[in-house]
Amino acid sequence: MSKVLMKGNEALGEAAIRAGCVHFFGYPITPQTEIPEYLCKRLPEVGGVFLQAESEVAAIHMVYGAAGAGVKCMTSSSSPGISLMAEGMSYLAACELPCVVINMMRAGPGLGGILPAQSDYFQATRGHGHGDYQCIVLAPASVQEAVDLMTLAFDLAEKYRNPVMVCADGMIGQMMEPVEFRSEGRGPPMAGNDWALTGCEGRPRRIVNSLHLAPEQNFAYNVRLKEKYDRAAREEVRFELYGDGRPDVLVVAFGTMARISKSAIDDLRREGRRVALFRPITLNPWPYAQCRAAMDAMPEGAKVLDVEMSMGQMIYDVKLAAEGTRTIEFLGKAGGLVPSPDEVAARIRALLP
Amino acid sequence: MGHIAIEQVRCKGCGRCVVACPKNLIEYGTELNERGYAYVIFKGSPEQCGGCTLCAVSCPDQGIEVYNSRDRKVFVNTTGLTEVMTHYCPGCTHGVVHRLVAEVLEEMGLLGRTIGIAPVGCSVLAYEYFNFDMFEAAHGRAPAVATGAKRARPDRIVFTYQGDGDLASIGGNEILHAANRGEKITVIFLNNAIYGMTGGQMAPTTMPGQKTTTTPFGRDTADTGQPLRVAEMLATLATPAFIARGTSHDAKGTLKTRKLIKEAFEHQAANRCFSFVEVLSTCPTNWGLSPNEASDWVEETMIPYYPLGILKRPAPEAVKA
Ligand SMILES: Cc1ncc(C[n+]2csc(CCOP(=O)(O)OP(=O)(O)O)c2C)c(N)n1
Ligand code: SF4
Ligand code: SF4
Ligand SMILES: [Mg+2]
């Protein structure tokens, strides 16, 4: 299939349709607004539903209603909007309803700014709302990968009956890149939704509910959810290891920051330096064992550098992976500033033997 | 002429039927049923009972069946409700309104095509009672959930069942915009002037001077504003809609409300417009009144402020469109 030049946000909108999602509910916020603006034109062409909600709160509960009625559905937003969706995310996870939520992260806290950031890593991976629930989180580093991960996101949402977040940043949303869609036209509808509320004609009635007043019953429910998250941790971990197999410096970064780090690593490798990148693609489940293996392959005294567009959030997972075997260095900028390839390279250089 | 059968185990002894019977044929009992309620007793003879069904219409607990002179059932419990006995307090008219919705859906042959949504509030367990597909939803968000479900399944009947704290306070935005978009859903809005479930706090609909746990000296409207008339507010929207207010406090009002609920679902079934029925309801527990005193309070205090009737119907042109 040939490549087309598309803005990241629009490509994500198209990717959703190719994945079979034709129900979109969302509220405008920079830097993701091109997603709804694209879908409001495209969805009617494929017999889909586009609805501009009155708020992110409403949007995520519309997703709850549509997902509960058994259709592939999604919303997209950016940081402050995701905060408002926290309640709905908890209910969706609690009721085991599949859906996809795109987060084009922008700088925070508060109103923050509209420039790209990765400051909502905690929010994405540690739960947005209340309760012992988790969300599968996918972090693309290019427009092409964002498109590919959309199909995976809907597949995982259905497989685990759980919300899946595609967590990118404004850079990926705004950037124009050639992309290839791996399938034509509107993708397949949700399969195996024999739990969905569709009217009980000819079958026993169904209930979508997260109220479990008896503590034993609620505990059992939590245990069941945890087993599901543990299964995802066993089966769905995705990552990329790039560069030298026995590096003197291992950079750990995700999304846009991984991409920038890669070009720093390329420059250094051209100079004959031994450097590598470990890039988690699933931010939850996090590839702890795989990252640890990459660390263990390093020579004695080699350094690990965590690079983020935040004040340091993923670094806690890198530390968990290291389990005290290495000290983890940090380079980060927030507020909409992004460490440049030169800055990353300079920092790596300082850590090289 | 007729007679009634009181199902002892379902009776909560609220006495609403005692007051509803125009011939005074039901009296309070002294014996307790297995759930600890003193169930009522039919003391009349078949010659006296006219089979008017008013007792059964007032009963919140599906506790009464009525037979006519030929021993044929003239008041049949609806299959739209499960057999589960509700957790509602004696005399709470949540049960009456549940029954009305279920009866109407059954009568219209819609039970198998309906998706109901009940958010938190005393009716959060409605999924145990309504005998069809049900969502439980977050506080105030039912109109958004209904929007999603209806847009996903436009050929289904989708309704929300919301309390006044839920709909008029935390869910103010969701109801306003669902109505303004003209979502083809039905909203049953149960107004009992209080937050029942959380133990009787002030709602936006609480009456001036009404004592609640957060207005212990009575609602001071200078401080907390006037009770919100949601039906009137929604009726100002330019979008075509069916907006009505009924009551569940007495048998006569309940029968009228049934008609309103039926019309609401008819508008939805015809894919015509958004439909909204507010139903004034009792909360004897949190009002600190007996069930029948609570009914009187609806009549004397609430209805003058919340007038009953149809506030808005879709214009004929809109109906055609
Ligand atoms: C986000 C959130 N805030 C608060 C609550 C607690 N809560 C549960 S029900 C309720 C009030 C319900 O009152 P109403 O809607 O009038 O229903 P009623 O019980 O009177 O029928 C509140 C405040 C909650 N469940 N969720
Ligand atoms: S109305 Fe129903 S619950 Fe109340 S006393 Fe009569 S039969 Fe019992
Ligand atoms: S607290 Fe009030 S609203 Fe709730 S069940 Fe009891 S009487 Fe009904
Ligand atoms: Mg209430």
XYZ file of C-alpha atoms and ligand atoms in Angstrom:
717
model
C 0.000 0.000 0.000
C 1.324 3.454 -0.865
C 2.293 6.053 1.672
C 0.389 9.268 2.223
C 1.615 12.431 3.878
C -0.553 13.169 6.901
C -0.577 15.129 10.106
C -0.277 12.834 13.118
C -3.671 13.707 14.553
C -5.476 13.148 11.259
C -3.617 9.903 10.682
C -4.795 8.713 14.099
C -8.374 9.546 13.175
C -8.085 7.569 9.958
C -6.352 4.726 11.770
C -9.306 4.448 14.141
C -11.693 3.953 11.217
C -9.382 1.375 9.634
C -9.424 -0.392 13.013
C -13.225 -0.498 12.840
C -14.058 2.305 15.242
C -16.847 4.473 13.884
C -18.134 5.998 17.122
C -16.273 9.041 18.364
C -17.162 11.330 21.262
C -14.858 14.187 22.167
C -14.323 17.754 23.260
C -11.933 20.266 21.639
C -8.538 20.843 23.217
C -5.152 21.713 21.753
C -3.048 19.896 20.618
C -5.433 17.094 19.569
C -8.286 19.040 17.984
C -7.434 17.839 14.479
C -8.614 14.380 15.521
C -12.258 15.446 16.015
C -11.984 17.891 13.122
C -10.892 15.057 10.847
C -13.407 12.544 12.147
C -16.401 14.863 11.920
C -15.862 14.871 8.146
C -14.748 11.265 7.719
C -17.131 9.378 9.987
C -20.325 10.287 8.119
C -18.688 8.904 4.949
C -18.392 5.477 6.553
C -21.763 5.526 8.322
C -20.216 6.356 11.661
C -21.156 8.624 14.541
C -19.288 11.784 15.453
C -20.469 13.711 18.451
C -18.965 16.777 20.054
C -19.664 16.339 23.736
C -20.354 19.182 26.157
C -17.258 18.311 28.187
C -14.642 15.626 28.592
C -16.707 14.331 31.491
C -19.628 13.780 29.168
C -17.422 12.462 26.363
C -15.984 9.635 28.441
C -19.425 8.687 29.754
C -20.760 8.639 26.199
C -17.937 6.221 25.495
C -19.124 4.216 28.516
C -22.631 4.080 27.028
C -21.493 3.173 23.519
C -18.934 0.628 24.717
C -21.542 -0.899 27.011
C -23.845 -1.178 24.013
C -21.118 -3.194 22.309
C -19.597 -0.954 19.651
C -15.964 -0.029 19.098
C -15.664 3.535 20.300
C -13.132 6.116 21.344
C -12.420 9.591 22.552
C -9.359 11.783 22.361
C -8.134 14.612 24.501
C -5.101 16.236 26.028
C -3.893 16.506 29.597
C -6.495 18.753 31.316
C -9.225 16.867 29.479
C -7.855 13.515 30.573
C -8.025 14.733 34.163
C -11.753 15.261 33.664
C -12.097 11.803 32.163
C -10.635 10.169 35.252
C -14.047 9.300 36.677
C -15.225 7.654 33.488
C -11.988 5.719 33.043
C -12.469 4.170 36.455
C -16.052 3.166 35.609
C -15.037 1.796 32.190
C -12.287 -0.315 33.717
C -14.539 -1.414 36.572
C -17.289 -2.499 34.182
C -14.737 -4.070 31.835
C -15.786 -2.064 28.827
C -13.413 -1.861 25.857
C -12.554 1.538 24.405
C -9.610 3.599 23.217
C -8.596 6.959 24.642
C -5.974 9.056 22.890
C -3.990 11.457 25.040
C -1.922 14.035 23.154
C -0.072 15.194 26.222
C 0.648 18.878 26.691
C 2.548 20.784 29.325
C 1.065 21.037 32.815
C 0.245 21.337 35.630
C -2.943 23.374 35.690
C -3.678 24.956 32.380
C 0.030 24.647 31.696
C 0.689 25.247 28.036
C -0.183 23.805 24.660
C 3.303 22.587 23.792
C 4.243 18.909 23.940
C 5.164 17.216 27.187
C 5.305 13.814 28.833
C 4.218 15.063 32.218
C 1.164 12.844 32.394
C 3.114 9.627 32.595
C 2.074 9.078 36.202
C -1.515 9.845 35.301
C -1.487 7.409 32.382
C 0.287 4.539 34.091
C -0.797 4.871 37.693
C -4.472 5.260 37.010
C -6.424 8.421 36.371
C -9.365 7.819 38.614
C -10.130 5.991 41.832
C -9.775 2.336 42.626
C -7.471 -0.564 41.891
C -7.746 -0.490 38.139
C -5.268 -0.235 35.330
C -5.298 0.888 31.786
C -3.117 -0.518 29.011
C -0.974 2.363 27.737
C 0.725 2.468 24.328
C 3.314 5.139 23.473
C 4.117 5.718 19.804
C 7.315 7.469 18.726
C 6.275 8.319 15.176
C 3.140 8.958 13.162
C 3.497 5.558 11.492
C 3.770 3.823 14.815
C 0.807 5.783 16.157
C -1.254 4.508 13.227
C -0.116 0.930 13.773
C -0.755 1.089 17.488
C -4.352 2.209 16.953
C -5.258 -1.205 15.553
C -3.421 -2.866 18.393
C -5.188 -0.575 20.867
C -8.641 -1.689 19.713
C -7.545 -5.335 19.657
C -6.193 -5.151 23.191
C -9.250 -3.250 24.401
C -11.418 -6.097 23.162
C -9.112 -8.889 24.267
C -8.927 -7.555 27.816
C -12.269 -5.737 27.882
C -10.457 -2.721 29.227
C -9.762 0.867 28.236
C -6.540 1.310 26.280
C -4.785 4.650 26.167
C -2.674 5.740 23.234
C -0.364 8.163 24.968
C 1.500 10.493 22.633
C 2.450 14.128 22.841
C 1.621 17.243 20.872
C 4.690 16.752 18.709
C 3.392 13.496 17.251
C -0.073 14.964 16.860
C 1.123 17.997 14.969
C 3.905 16.498 12.858
C 3.403 15.676 9.158
C 4.890 12.352 8.101
C 4.383 9.807 5.361
C 2.246 6.958 6.666
C 1.034 3.685 5.339
C -2.309 2.217 6.397
C -2.128 -1.542 6.470
C -5.792 -2.115 5.674
C -8.402 -0.528 3.439
C -11.671 1.087 4.436
C -13.688 0.698 7.606
C -12.404 -2.106 9.814
C -14.460 -4.875 11.416
C -16.990 -4.195 14.198
C -16.481 -5.434 17.734
C -16.417 -9.217 17.853
C -17.611 -11.334 20.742
C -19.580 -8.660 22.533
C -21.934 -11.197 24.094
C -21.894 -9.196 27.329
C -23.151 -5.977 25.747
C -26.473 -4.275 26.418
C -28.484 -4.507 23.222
C -31.971 -5.242 24.509
C -32.742 -8.629 26.080
C -35.073 -10.010 23.382
C -34.447 -13.751 23.149
C -31.772 -13.935 25.855
C -31.411 -13.370 29.602
C -31.052 -9.723 30.510
C -27.610 -8.222 31.064
C -26.258 -5.667 33.508
C -23.293 -3.317 33.293
C -22.449 -2.409 36.839
C -19.568 -1.567 39.130
C -21.419 -1.533 42.449
C -20.374 -4.411 44.725
C -21.439 -3.525 48.227
C -20.374 -6.753 49.911
C -16.644 -6.457 50.639
C -15.902 -10.125 49.907
C -17.620 -9.841 46.554
C -15.830 -6.595 45.770
C -12.497 -8.103 46.771
C -13.105 -11.101 44.511
C -13.881 -8.668 41.735
C -10.651 -6.777 42.347
C -8.722 -10.045 42.329
C -10.248 -10.969 38.999
C -9.304 -7.590 37.526
C -5.777 -7.947 38.883
C -5.438 -11.370 37.245
C -6.375 -9.740 33.976
C -3.765 -7.005 34.389
C -1.182 -9.644 35.305
C -2.007 -11.564 32.148
C -1.538 -8.384 30.117
C 1.821 -7.921 31.857
C 2.844 -11.398 30.731
C 1.524 -11.205 27.199
C 1.479 -7.633 26.001
C 4.778 -6.039 26.888
C 6.294 -4.230 23.918
C 9.590 -2.390 23.640
C 12.382 -1.503 21.270
C 16.092 -1.980 21.892
C 18.215 0.063 19.544
C 21.975 0.457 19.145
C 24.819 -1.441 20.726
C 24.227 -4.753 22.470
C 26.799 -3.928 25.187
C 26.526 -0.168 25.525
C 28.500 2.114 27.827
C 25.427 4.282 28.122
C 21.869 3.015 27.871
C 19.292 5.710 27.277
C 15.740 4.947 28.397
C 13.087 7.129 26.800
C 9.640 6.808 25.218
C 7.617 8.513 22.501
C 9.008 11.717 21.035
C 11.837 11.749 23.554
C 12.967 8.312 22.379
C 12.979 9.505 18.818
C 15.117 12.541 19.691
C 17.423 10.359 21.744
C 17.805 8.044 18.776
C 19.276 10.766 16.626
C 21.719 11.640 19.429
C 22.622 7.962 19.662
C 23.090 7.746 15.877
C 25.521 10.691 15.977
C 27.522 9.156 18.810
C 27.622 5.742 17.198
C 29.002 7.288 14.035
C 31.823 8.472 16.260
C 32.327 4.879 17.359
C 30.710 5.281 20.777
C 28.834 2.346 22.258
C 25.395 3.631 23.111
C 21.907 2.171 23.025
C 18.275 3.109 23.553
C 15.672 1.162 25.462
C 12.230 2.363 24.451
C 9.109 1.072 26.215
C 6.220 0.964 23.754
C 3.805 -0.272 26.403
C 4.045 2.174 29.289
C 1.681 -0.128 31.129
C 2.485 -3.005 31.343
C 6.046 -1.739 31.587
C 8.851 -3.928 30.176
C 10.729 -4.276 33.462
C 12.393 -7.627 32.744
C 13.433 -6.616 29.250
C 14.894 -3.336 30.433
C 16.714 -5.138 33.226
C 18.150 -7.614 30.707
C 19.441 -4.704 28.648
C 21.047 -3.232 31.772
C 22.552 -6.571 32.744
C 24.181 -6.837 29.318
C 26.104 -3.618 29.950
C 29.726 -3.599 31.054
C 30.520 -2.925 34.706
C 30.212 0.762 35.510
C 28.155 1.558 32.415
C 25.500 4.211 32.924
C 21.756 4.381 32.453
C 20.260 7.718 31.421
C 16.521 8.305 31.632
C 15.393 11.141 29.371
C 11.905 12.608 29.572
C 9.881 15.640 28.647
C 8.912 15.974 32.313
C 10.531 16.577 35.670
C 11.119 12.850 36.002
C 8.261 10.386 36.106
C 9.156 7.248 34.147
C 12.454 7.241 35.995
C 10.704 5.464 38.865
C 9.921 2.543 36.564
C 13.495 2.503 35.287
C 14.618 2.338 38.915
C 12.184 -0.483 39.551
C 13.681 -2.326 36.599
C 17.219 -1.747 37.888
C 16.293 -2.865 41.408
C 19.247 -0.937 42.770
C 21.801 -2.578 40.465
C 22.535 0.699 38.681
C 22.158 4.349 39.479
C 19.877 6.057 37.018
C 20.873 9.443 35.649
C 18.183 11.870 34.535
C 17.816 14.463 31.850
C 14.484 16.172 31.523
C 12.714 19.355 30.559
C 9.094 20.247 31.075
C 6.709 23.083 30.427
C 6.787 22.548 26.670
C 10.565 22.568 26.293
C 12.087 19.472 24.744
C 15.685 18.335 25.242
C 17.390 18.619 21.839
C 19.490 15.852 20.227
C 22.587 17.905 21.019
C 21.635 18.224 24.665
C 20.988 14.501 24.898
C 24.273 13.754 23.104
C 26.193 16.082 25.402
C 24.768 14.400 28.449
C 25.541 10.933 27.112
C 29.064 12.053 26.280
C 29.567 13.209 29.843
C 28.572 9.744 31.059
C 30.789 7.796 28.661
C 33.961 6.282 30.067
C -68.081 -7.217 43.229
C -64.327 -7.525 43.664
C -61.559 -8.332 46.056
C -57.851 -7.880 46.544
C -54.987 -10.165 47.491
C -52.303 -8.615 49.640
C -49.013 -10.428 49.330
C -47.971 -10.336 52.974
C -44.313 -10.891 52.371
C -44.034 -7.948 49.974
C -45.978 -5.526 52.166
C -43.943 -2.957 54.076
C -46.951 -1.700 55.997
C -46.573 1.810 54.643
C -50.321 2.412 54.675
C -50.508 4.141 51.337
C -53.184 1.673 50.243
C -55.093 2.290 53.475
C -55.499 5.918 52.460
C -55.964 5.139 48.763
C -58.980 2.864 49.206
C -62.049 5.071 48.684
C -64.124 2.659 50.741
C -61.755 2.261 53.668
C -61.507 -1.471 53.225
C -57.821 -1.832 54.140
C -56.521 -1.432 57.661
C -53.155 -1.454 59.386
C -52.220 -4.848 60.761
C -50.358 -5.836 63.899
C -48.729 -9.061 62.770
C -45.237 -8.892 61.339
C -44.182 -10.602 58.143
C -40.839 -12.385 57.777
C -39.140 -9.088 56.947
C -40.414 -7.504 60.133
C -43.108 -5.277 58.636
C -46.634 -5.086 60.007
C -48.549 -5.933 56.868
C -51.960 -4.484 56.123
C -55.196 -6.438 56.013
C -58.169 -6.347 53.662
C -61.173 -6.107 55.930
C -63.844 -5.658 53.293
C -66.162 -8.182 51.710
C -66.489 -8.783 47.951
C -69.744 -6.801 47.867
C -67.937 -3.755 49.178
C -64.805 -3.762 46.963
C -65.392 -2.146 43.594
C -62.135 -3.470 42.123
C -61.041 0.124 41.492
C -57.308 -0.816 41.739
C -56.391 2.445 43.487
C -54.746 0.528 46.349
C -52.515 -1.397 43.967
C -51.717 1.766 42.025
C -50.462 3.435 45.219
C -48.452 0.459 46.406
C -44.713 0.928 45.872
C -43.984 -2.752 46.437
C -46.111 -4.785 44.040
C -47.942 -5.962 47.147
C -51.521 -6.033 45.908
C -53.397 -7.815 43.152
C -56.981 -6.853 42.407
C -59.782 -9.095 41.138
C -63.145 -8.153 39.691
C -66.501 -9.737 40.321
C -65.777 -12.612 37.949
C -62.582 -13.310 39.863
C -60.512 -12.049 36.942
C -57.329 -10.164 37.799
C -57.762 -6.500 36.948
C -54.468 -5.389 38.375
C -51.614 -7.612 37.301
C -48.047 -7.133 38.386
C -45.869 -6.225 35.444
C -43.279 -8.577 34.017
C -41.148 -5.481 33.452
C -40.039 -5.794 37.068
C -38.200 -8.723 38.601
C -39.540 -10.508 41.664
C -36.761 -9.007 43.798
C -38.134 -7.077 46.739
C -36.804 -3.537 46.731
C -34.588 -1.995 49.374
C -36.674 1.191 49.383
C -38.034 2.496 52.670
C -41.724 1.875 53.397
C -43.830 4.390 51.493
C -41.011 5.564 49.241
C -42.502 6.112 45.823
C -39.383 5.124 43.918
C -41.149 1.745 43.746
C -44.278 3.299 42.240
C -42.294 5.068 39.544
C -40.319 1.899 38.736
C -43.601 0.124 38.248
C -44.999 2.818 35.977
C -41.955 2.677 33.709
C -42.022 -1.119 33.614
C -45.777 -1.263 32.964
C -45.566 1.209 30.113
C -42.650 -0.584 28.466
C -44.457 -3.898 28.819
C -47.675 -2.477 27.425
C -45.795 -1.043 24.441
C -44.032 -4.362 23.855
C -40.637 -2.739 24.368
C -39.126 -4.723 27.241
C -36.861 -6.718 24.948
C -35.613 -3.633 23.145
C -34.946 -1.402 26.115
C -31.693 -0.298 27.709
C -32.135 1.500 31.035
C -29.586 3.564 32.918
C -29.729 4.283 36.634
C -26.947 6.338 38.197
C -26.239 6.568 41.918
C -28.968 7.644 44.270
C -31.417 5.451 46.146
C -32.297 3.936 42.774
C -28.747 2.779 42.051
C -29.934 -0.797 42.515
C -32.599 -0.367 39.848
C -30.714 -2.946 37.789
C -31.934 -5.504 40.323
C -35.542 -4.485 39.796
C -36.002 -3.635 36.132
C -36.332 -6.829 34.153
C -34.324 -5.840 31.084
C -30.822 -4.676 30.123
C -29.536 -2.107 32.609
C -26.530 0.113 33.122
C -25.507 1.444 36.492
C -23.809 4.799 35.922
C -21.716 7.429 37.661
C -23.407 10.233 39.602
C -25.103 12.624 37.184
C -23.730 11.111 34.003
C -26.672 9.003 32.883
C -27.719 11.377 30.054
C -24.196 11.093 28.592
C -24.243 7.309 28.976
C -27.678 7.249 27.353
C -26.379 9.414 24.515
C -23.566 6.952 23.870
C -25.850 3.926 24.056
C -28.545 5.466 21.856
C -26.049 6.658 19.257
C -24.594 3.150 19.231
C -28.018 1.456 19.056
C -30.468 3.957 17.550
C -33.168 1.291 17.173
C -33.266 0.577 20.908
C -35.285 2.368 23.567
C -32.904 4.084 25.953
C -33.966 5.776 29.159
C -32.382 7.186 32.278
C -33.867 7.085 35.750
C -32.329 9.862 37.835
C -32.806 11.515 41.187
C -32.887 15.254 41.767
C -29.465 15.492 43.370
C -28.127 13.481 40.500
C -29.842 15.269 37.641
C -30.256 18.811 38.922
C -26.958 19.191 40.738
C -23.933 17.165 39.703
C -25.449 16.167 36.365
C -26.757 19.608 35.410
C -24.538 19.884 32.377
C -25.237 16.408 31.033
C -29.027 16.752 31.209
C -28.980 20.249 29.709
C -26.967 19.205 26.690
C -28.671 15.885 26.104
C -31.960 17.795 26.036
C -30.556 20.556 23.872
C -29.146 18.095 21.340
C -32.545 16.494 21.269
C -31.195 13.040 22.052
C -33.911 10.518 21.290
C -33.917 9.237 24.841
C -36.385 9.339 27.694
C -35.459 10.766 31.070
C -37.429 9.846 34.167
C -36.534 12.448 36.762
C -37.518 11.536 40.282
C -37.756 14.694 42.371
C -37.984 14.040 46.102
C -36.473 17.388 47.130
C -33.574 15.693 48.887
C -30.434 13.592 48.600
C -32.023 10.370 49.774
C -29.218 7.905 49.487
C -26.603 9.866 51.357
C -28.953 10.461 54.254
C -30.979 13.572 53.574
C -28.832 16.490 52.504
C -30.099 19.534 50.635
C -30.693 19.077 46.916
C -31.104 21.941 44.424
C -34.805 21.037 44.531
C -35.143 21.228 48.324
C -38.028 23.503 49.308
C -37.508 26.888 51.022
C -37.355 26.348 54.766
C -37.094 22.577 54.379
C -34.917 20.993 57.031
C -32.227 18.672 55.790
C -29.007 17.456 57.381
C -27.100 20.261 55.647
C -29.811 22.868 56.204
C -30.660 22.007 59.793
C -32.427 25.340 60.305
C -34.334 25.062 57.069
C -33.208 25.943 53.553
C -32.294 29.621 53.487
C -32.918 30.698 49.921
C -30.929 33.904 50.404
C -27.907 31.706 50.935
C -28.598 28.666 48.749
C -30.915 29.981 46.069
C -34.424 28.940 45.154
C -35.422 25.365 44.313
C -34.491 24.575 40.742
C -37.369 23.897 38.370
C -35.563 21.705 35.884
C -38.580 20.863 33.744
C -39.326 24.560 33.249
C -35.682 25.242 32.418
C -35.547 22.493 29.820
C -38.837 23.639 28.365
C -37.201 26.953 27.415
C -34.848 25.210 24.990
C -35.617 25.756 21.325
C -35.012 22.095 20.496
C -38.267 20.147 20.147
C -39.011 18.031 23.200
C -41.676 16.460 25.343
C -41.362 17.859 28.855
C -43.840 17.045 31.592
C -44.216 16.837 35.326
C -46.317 14.344 37.214
C -46.512 13.045 40.738
C -46.464 9.686 42.458
C -47.769 10.771 45.836
C -51.339 9.611 45.320
C -53.212 7.141 43.140
C -54.898 9.725 40.957
C -51.661 11.548 40.248
C -49.892 8.269 39.648
C -52.396 7.255 36.980
C -51.874 10.596 35.229
C -48.119 10.218 35.463
C -48.395 6.824 33.807
C -49.933 8.552 30.787
C -47.094 11.071 30.708
C -44.494 8.333 30.851
C -46.276 6.492 28.092
C -46.352 9.548 25.888
C -42.650 10.108 26.578
C -41.765 6.621 25.389
C -44.076 6.994 22.405
C -42.121 10.046 21.294
C -38.936 8.060 21.568
C -40.376 4.999 19.825
C -41.377 7.282 16.939
C -37.825 8.699 16.964
C -39.409 12.102 17.427
C -37.666 14.002 20.186
C -36.075 14.096 23.591
C -38.605 13.250 26.277
C -38.504 14.100 29.956
C -40.915 13.309 32.753
C -40.281 14.725 36.186
C -42.112 12.811 38.884
C -42.608 14.285 42.332
C -41.850 11.601 44.853
C -41.806 10.996 48.585
C -38.867 10.404 50.879
C -40.626 9.747 54.190
C -37.377 8.691 55.848
C -35.397 11.843 55.203
C -38.345 14.174 55.468
C -39.050 12.761 58.932
C -42.667 12.070 58.027
C -44.886 9.004 57.886
C -45.590 7.735 54.355
C -49.032 9.327 54.232
C -47.826 12.568 55.808
C -45.128 12.609 53.146
C -47.790 12.335 50.467
C -49.635 15.254 52.006
C -46.401 17.249 52.016
C -45.993 16.675 48.261
C -49.549 17.883 47.753
C -49.306 20.914 50.004
C -45.707 22.040 49.609
C -44.219 20.679 46.431
C -47.039 20.812 43.892
C -47.723 24.544 44.363
C -44.062 25.196 43.497
C -43.687 22.388 40.969
C -46.953 22.515 39.001
C -48.077 19.332 37.297
C -48.795 18.943 33.614
C -47.240 18.985 30.182
C -44.833 21.883 29.797
C -43.854 21.272 26.235
C -44.789 19.042 23.343
C -42.978 18.855 20.034
C -44.694 21.129 17.524
C -46.505 19.203 14.762
C -43.962 20.404 12.156
C -41.134 19.129 14.311
C -42.957 15.865 14.742
C -43.115 15.404 10.988
C -39.484 16.370 10.485
C -19.065 11.660 42.349
C -19.959 11.299 43.469
N -20.240 12.220 44.424
C -21.050 11.884 45.441
C -21.608 10.645 45.537
C -22.473 10.313 46.712
N -23.899 10.259 46.383
C -24.496 9.110 46.100
S -26.121 9.273 45.812
C -26.049 10.929 46.116
C -27.277 11.780 46.096
C -28.422 11.159 45.454
O -29.523 11.974 45.573
P -30.643 11.956 44.469
O -30.030 11.968 43.131
O -31.597 13.032 44.786
O -31.302 10.502 44.624
P -32.249 9.938 45.792
O -31.347 9.095 46.629
O -32.815 11.087 46.526
O -33.263 9.148 45.081
C -24.764 11.325 46.410
C -24.369 12.696 46.721
C -21.277 9.715 44.528
N -21.758 8.468 44.524
N -20.476 10.072 43.504
S -49.272 0.131 49.820
Fe -48.321 -1.876 49.529
S -46.595 -1.904 50.907
Fe -47.883 -0.201 51.528
S -49.231 -1.039 53.103
Fe -50.329 -1.262 51.182
S -49.790 -3.286 50.415
Fe -48.330 -2.787 52.021
S -34.153 7.286 51.737
Fe -35.898 8.289 50.816
S -35.626 8.064 48.618
Fe -34.286 6.602 49.620
S -35.448 4.693 49.736
Fe -35.784 5.775 51.642
S -37.611 6.978 51.327
Fe -36.871 6.350 49.309
Mg -33.468 12.882 45.619
